[in-house]
mmCIF file of C-alpha atoms and ligand atoms in Angstrom:
data_model
loop_
_atom_site.group_PDB
_atom_site.id
_atom_site.type_symbol
_atom_site.label_atom_id
_atom_site.label_comp_id
_atom_site.label_asym_id
_atom_site.label_seq_id
_atom_site.Cartn_x
_atom_site.Cartn_y
_atom_site.Cartn_z
ATOM 1 C CA MET A 1 11.134 -64.646 20.695
ATOM 2 C CA THR A 2 11.955 -67.717 21.963
ATOM 3 C CA ARG A 3 10.630 -69.768 25.316
ATOM 4 C CA GLN A 4 12.465 -68.737 26.752
ATOM 5 C CA THR A 5 11.950 -65.312 26.847
ATOM 6 C CA LEU A 6 8.784 -65.031 26.969
ATOM 7 C CA ARG A 7 8.827 -66.599 30.331
ATOM 8 C CA LEU A 8 11.023 -64.269 31.183
ATOM 9 C CA CYS A 9 8.782 -61.332 30.223
ATOM 10 C CA ARG A 10 5.243 -62.785 31.956
ATOM 11 C CA ILE A 11 7.299 -63.521 35.475
ATOM 12 C CA ALA A 12 8.041 -60.015 35.001
ATOM 13 C CA LEU A 13 5.186 -58.603 33.759
ATOM 14 C CA LEU A 14 3.640 -60.351 36.620
ATOM 15 C CA GLY A 15 5.828 -58.336 39.359
ATOM 16 C CA ILE A 16 4.671 -55.285 38.024
ATOM 17 C CA PHE A 17 2.160 -57.146 38.169
ATOM 18 C CA LEU A 18 2.230 -57.661 42.586
ATOM 19 C CA LEU A 19 4.677 -54.222 42.394
ATOM 20 C CA SER A 20 1.117 -51.405 41.311
ATOM 21 C CA ARG A 21 -0.749 -54.810 43.007
ATOM 22 C CA GLY A 22 1.128 -53.655 46.780
ATOM 23 C CA ALA A 23 1.453 -50.272 45.861
ATOM 24 C CA LEU A 24 -1.917 -49.579 45.821
ATOM 25 C CA ALA A 25 -2.706 -50.890 49.100
ATOM 26 C CA ALA A 26 0.217 -48.903 50.598
ATOM 27 C CA GLY A 27 -1.231 -45.845 49.342
ATOM 28 C CA THR A 28 -4.836 -46.171 50.022
ATOM 29 C CA GLU A 29 -5.552 -49.171 52.523
ATOM 30 C CA ASP A 30 -5.309 -46.723 55.986
ATOM 31 C CA VAL A 31 -7.321 -43.759 55.162
ATOM 32 C CA ALA A 32 -10.295 -43.144 54.148
ATOM 33 C CA VAL A 33 -12.358 -40.532 52.530
ATOM 34 C CA SER A 34 -15.979 -39.776 52.025
ATOM 35 C CA GLY A 35 -19.070 -37.567 50.908
ATOM 36 C CA ALA A 36 -16.283 -34.496 49.563
ATOM 37 C CA TRP A 37 -18.124 -31.711 48.605
ATOM 38 C CA ALA A 38 -17.395 -27.949 47.745
ATOM 39 C CA ARG A 39 -20.457 -24.921 47.742
ATOM 40 C CA ALA A 40 -21.165 -23.716 45.244
ATOM 41 C CA THR A 41 -20.121 -19.737 44.975
ATOM 42 C CA VAL A 42 -21.471 -16.681 43.837
ATOM 43 C CA PRO A 43 -20.438 -14.736 41.728
ATOM 44 C CA GLY A 44 -16.671 -12.241 42.600
ATOM 45 C CA GLN A 45 -17.041 -14.591 46.097
ATOM 46 C CA PRO A 46 -12.602 -15.171 46.161
ATOM 47 C CA VAL A 47 -12.997 -17.884 48.717
ATOM 48 C CA ALA A 48 -15.244 -21.904 49.189
ATOM 49 C CA ALA A 49 -15.600 -24.215 51.675
ATOM 50 C CA ALA A 50 -15.125 -28.140 51.238
ATOM 51 C CA TYR A 51 -16.639 -30.562 53.357
ATOM 52 C CA LEU A 52 -15.620 -34.284 53.369
ATOM 53 C CA ASP A 53 -15.169 -37.098 55.714
ATOM 54 C CA ILE A 54 -11.620 -38.471 56.573
ATOM 55 C CA SER A 55 -10.229 -41.272 58.260
ATOM 56 C CA SER A 56 -7.045 -43.747 58.472
ATOM 57 C CA ARG A 57 -7.129 -46.746 60.577
ATOM 58 C CA GLN A 58 -3.451 -46.235 62.088
ATOM 59 C CA GLY A 59 -4.089 -42.215 62.940
ATOM 60 C CA ALA A 60 -2.466 -39.277 61.130
ATOM 61 C CA THR A 61 -2.163 -36.516 60.649
ATOM 62 C CA LEU A 62 -3.295 -34.087 57.569
ATOM 63 C CA ILE A 63 -0.361 -31.212 56.938
ATOM 64 C CA ALA A 64 -1.242 -30.078 53.693
ATOM 65 C CA VAL A 65 -4.795 -29.936 50.831
ATOM 66 C CA ARG A 66 -4.204 -29.349 47.396
ATOM 67 C CA SER A 67 -6.977 -28.398 44.728
ATOM 68 C CA ASP A 68 -7.276 -27.667 40.850
ATOM 69 C CA ALA A 69 -9.695 -25.116 42.049
ATOM 70 C CA ALA A 70 -7.466 -22.827 44.406
ATOM 71 C CA GLY A 71 -4.829 -20.798 44.273
ATOM 72 C CA ALA A 72 -4.189 -22.234 48.216
ATOM 73 C CA VAL A 73 -6.198 -24.341 50.167
ATOM 74 C CA GLN A 74 -6.178 -23.967 54.303
ATOM 75 C CA VAL A 75 -7.870 -26.256 57.300
ATOM 76 C CA HIS A 76 -10.275 -23.823 59.162
ATOM 77 C CA SER A 77 -11.769 -25.146 62.649
ATOM 78 C CA MET A 78 -15.193 -23.147 63.653
ATOM 79 C CA ARG A 79 -15.624 -21.030 67.095
ATOM 80 C CA ASP A 80 -18.398 -19.379 68.436
ATOM 81 C CA ASP A 81 -17.044 -16.151 69.974
ATOM 82 C CA GLY A 82 -19.820 -14.668 71.893
ATOM 83 C CA GLY A 83 -22.059 -15.237 68.991
ATOM 84 C CA VAL A 84 -19.721 -14.493 65.971
ATOM 85 C CA MET A 85 -18.796 -17.610 64.560
ATOM 86 C CA ARG A 86 -14.146 -16.593 63.861
ATOM 87 C CA MET A 87 -12.707 -18.989 61.860
ATOM 88 C CA ARG A 88 -8.635 -20.050 62.220
ATOM 89 C CA GLU A 89 -6.405 -22.060 60.620
ATOM 90 C CA LEU A 90 -4.973 -25.298 61.970
ATOM 91 C CA LYS A 91 -1.489 -26.156 60.300
ATOM 92 C CA ARG A 92 -2.423 -29.254 61.136
ATOM 93 C CA LEU A 93 -5.281 -32.055 61.724
ATOM 94 C CA GLU A 94 -5.226 -35.112 63.742
ATOM 95 C CA LEU A 95 -6.767 -38.478 62.122
ATOM 96 C CA PRO A 96 -7.149 -40.451 65.827
ATOM 97 C CA ALA A 97 -6.492 -44.578 64.747
ATOM 98 C CA GLY A 98 -10.186 -45.647 63.760
ATOM 99 C CA GLN A 99 -12.517 -41.744 64.062
ATOM 100 C CA THR A 100 -14.147 -40.707 60.683
ATOM 101 C CA VAL A 101 -13.301 -37.036 61.928
ATOM 102 C CA ARG A 102 -16.162 -34.709 59.763
ATOM 103 C CA LEU A 103 -15.673 -31.515 57.645
ATOM 104 C CA ALA A 104 -18.688 -30.470 57.242
ATOM 105 C CA PRO A 105 -20.998 -26.884 57.801
ATOM 106 C CA SER A 106 -20.820 -24.806 60.629
ATOM 107 C CA GLY A 107 -17.648 -26.993 62.235
ATOM 108 C CA THR A 108 -14.240 -27.717 61.017
ATOM 109 C CA HIS A 109 -13.435 -27.250 56.634
ATOM 110 C CA LEU A 110 -11.467 -26.747 53.847
ATOM 111 C CA MET A 111 -10.443 -22.770 52.383
ATOM 112 C CA LEU A 112 -10.137 -22.601 49.479
ATOM 113 C CA LEU A 113 -8.835 -19.397 48.395
ATOM 114 C CA GLY A 114 -7.698 -17.742 45.363
ATOM 115 C CA LEU A 115 -10.729 -19.404 43.593
ATOM 116 C CA LYS A 116 -9.974 -19.117 39.754
ATOM 117 C CA ALA A 117 -13.190 -19.288 38.550
ATOM 118 C CA PRO A 118 -16.349 -19.177 40.230
ATOM 119 C CA LEU A 119 -17.629 -23.054 42.331
ATOM 120 C CA ARG A 120 -21.028 -23.725 39.797
ATOM 121 C CA SER A 121 -23.121 -26.489 40.790
ATOM 122 C CA GLY A 122 -22.751 -29.436 38.719
ATOM 123 C CA ASP A 123 -18.671 -28.459 38.347
ATOM 124 C CA SER A 124 -16.467 -29.985 40.029
ATOM 125 C CA ILE A 125 -12.821 -29.731 41.768
ATOM 126 C CA THR A 126 -9.850 -32.015 42.456
ATOM 127 C CA LEU A 127 -8.531 -32.069 45.969
ATOM 128 C CA ASP A 128 -5.571 -33.813 47.027
ATOM 129 C CA LEU A 129 -4.398 -34.487 50.740
ATOM 130 C CA THR A 130 -1.218 -34.700 52.536
ATOM 131 C CA LEU A 131 -1.096 -36.983 54.792
ATOM 132 C CA VAL A 132 1.765 -37.525 57.405
ATOM 133 C CA ASP A 133 1.594 -41.518 59.089
ATOM 134 C CA LYS A 134 3.069 -42.300 62.721
ATOM 135 C CA ALA A 135 5.839 -43.418 61.190
ATOM 136 C CA GLY A 136 6.202 -40.624 59.792
ATOM 137 C CA ARG A 137 6.221 -41.481 55.947
ATOM 138 C CA SER A 138 3.506 -39.282 53.843
ATOM 139 C CA ARG A 139 1.454 -39.950 51.245
ATOM 140 C CA THR A 140 -1.324 -37.896 48.923
ATOM 141 C CA VAL A 141 -4.690 -39.170 49.068
ATOM 142 C CA HIS A 142 -6.999 -37.936 45.544
ATOM 143 C CA THR A 143 -10.010 -37.476 45.768
ATOM 144 C CA VAL A 144 -12.458 -35.127 43.627
ATOM 145 C CA ALA A 145 -15.168 -33.239 45.298
ATOM 146 C CA PRO A 146 -18.605 -32.060 43.683
ATOM 147 C CA VAL A 147 -20.144 -28.419 43.686
ATOM 148 C CA ARG A 148 -22.971 -28.252 45.378
ATOM 149 C CA ALA A 149 -25.593 -24.985 46.988
ATOM 150 C CA GLY A 150 -25.306 -27.535 49.678
ATOM 151 C CA PRO A 151 -27.494 -25.925 53.113
ATOM 152 C CA SER A 152 -26.387 -22.657 54.068
ATOM 153 C CA PRO A 153 -24.297 -21.973 56.329
HETATM 154 CU CU1 CU B 1 -13.188 -20.747 56.859
#
């Protein structure tokens, strides 16, 4: 390798490094996910709930969720209807700028439908959250949720 090609090589590598840093920052900076967990299931239970805290600095909308553990994932809201808790699918979940939206037991949650296997404490599942920002750009945030027995619903 000549000195010239070595120099070009270094510049190219630096470029790749800077590009990947830029891509990382763009992909993860705005949206923060924390405290994700999924509730362990009993044998024969075809669905499970998962919870997390999510926030977007600029404001965004959660439009889709996928998991390796389930055929489909929906966002559900919970409403007290004369003493009966009713769940309703939310097609979109708004994340107001700078606010943490909590998905927690007895409230808005992720519903894992068509579980591929029972969820046992100590396992973990993936959750891929697809969001759209104010400019219409979509991104997917990947998170891992440990499975826990958790408090009673
Ligand atoms: Cu539900």
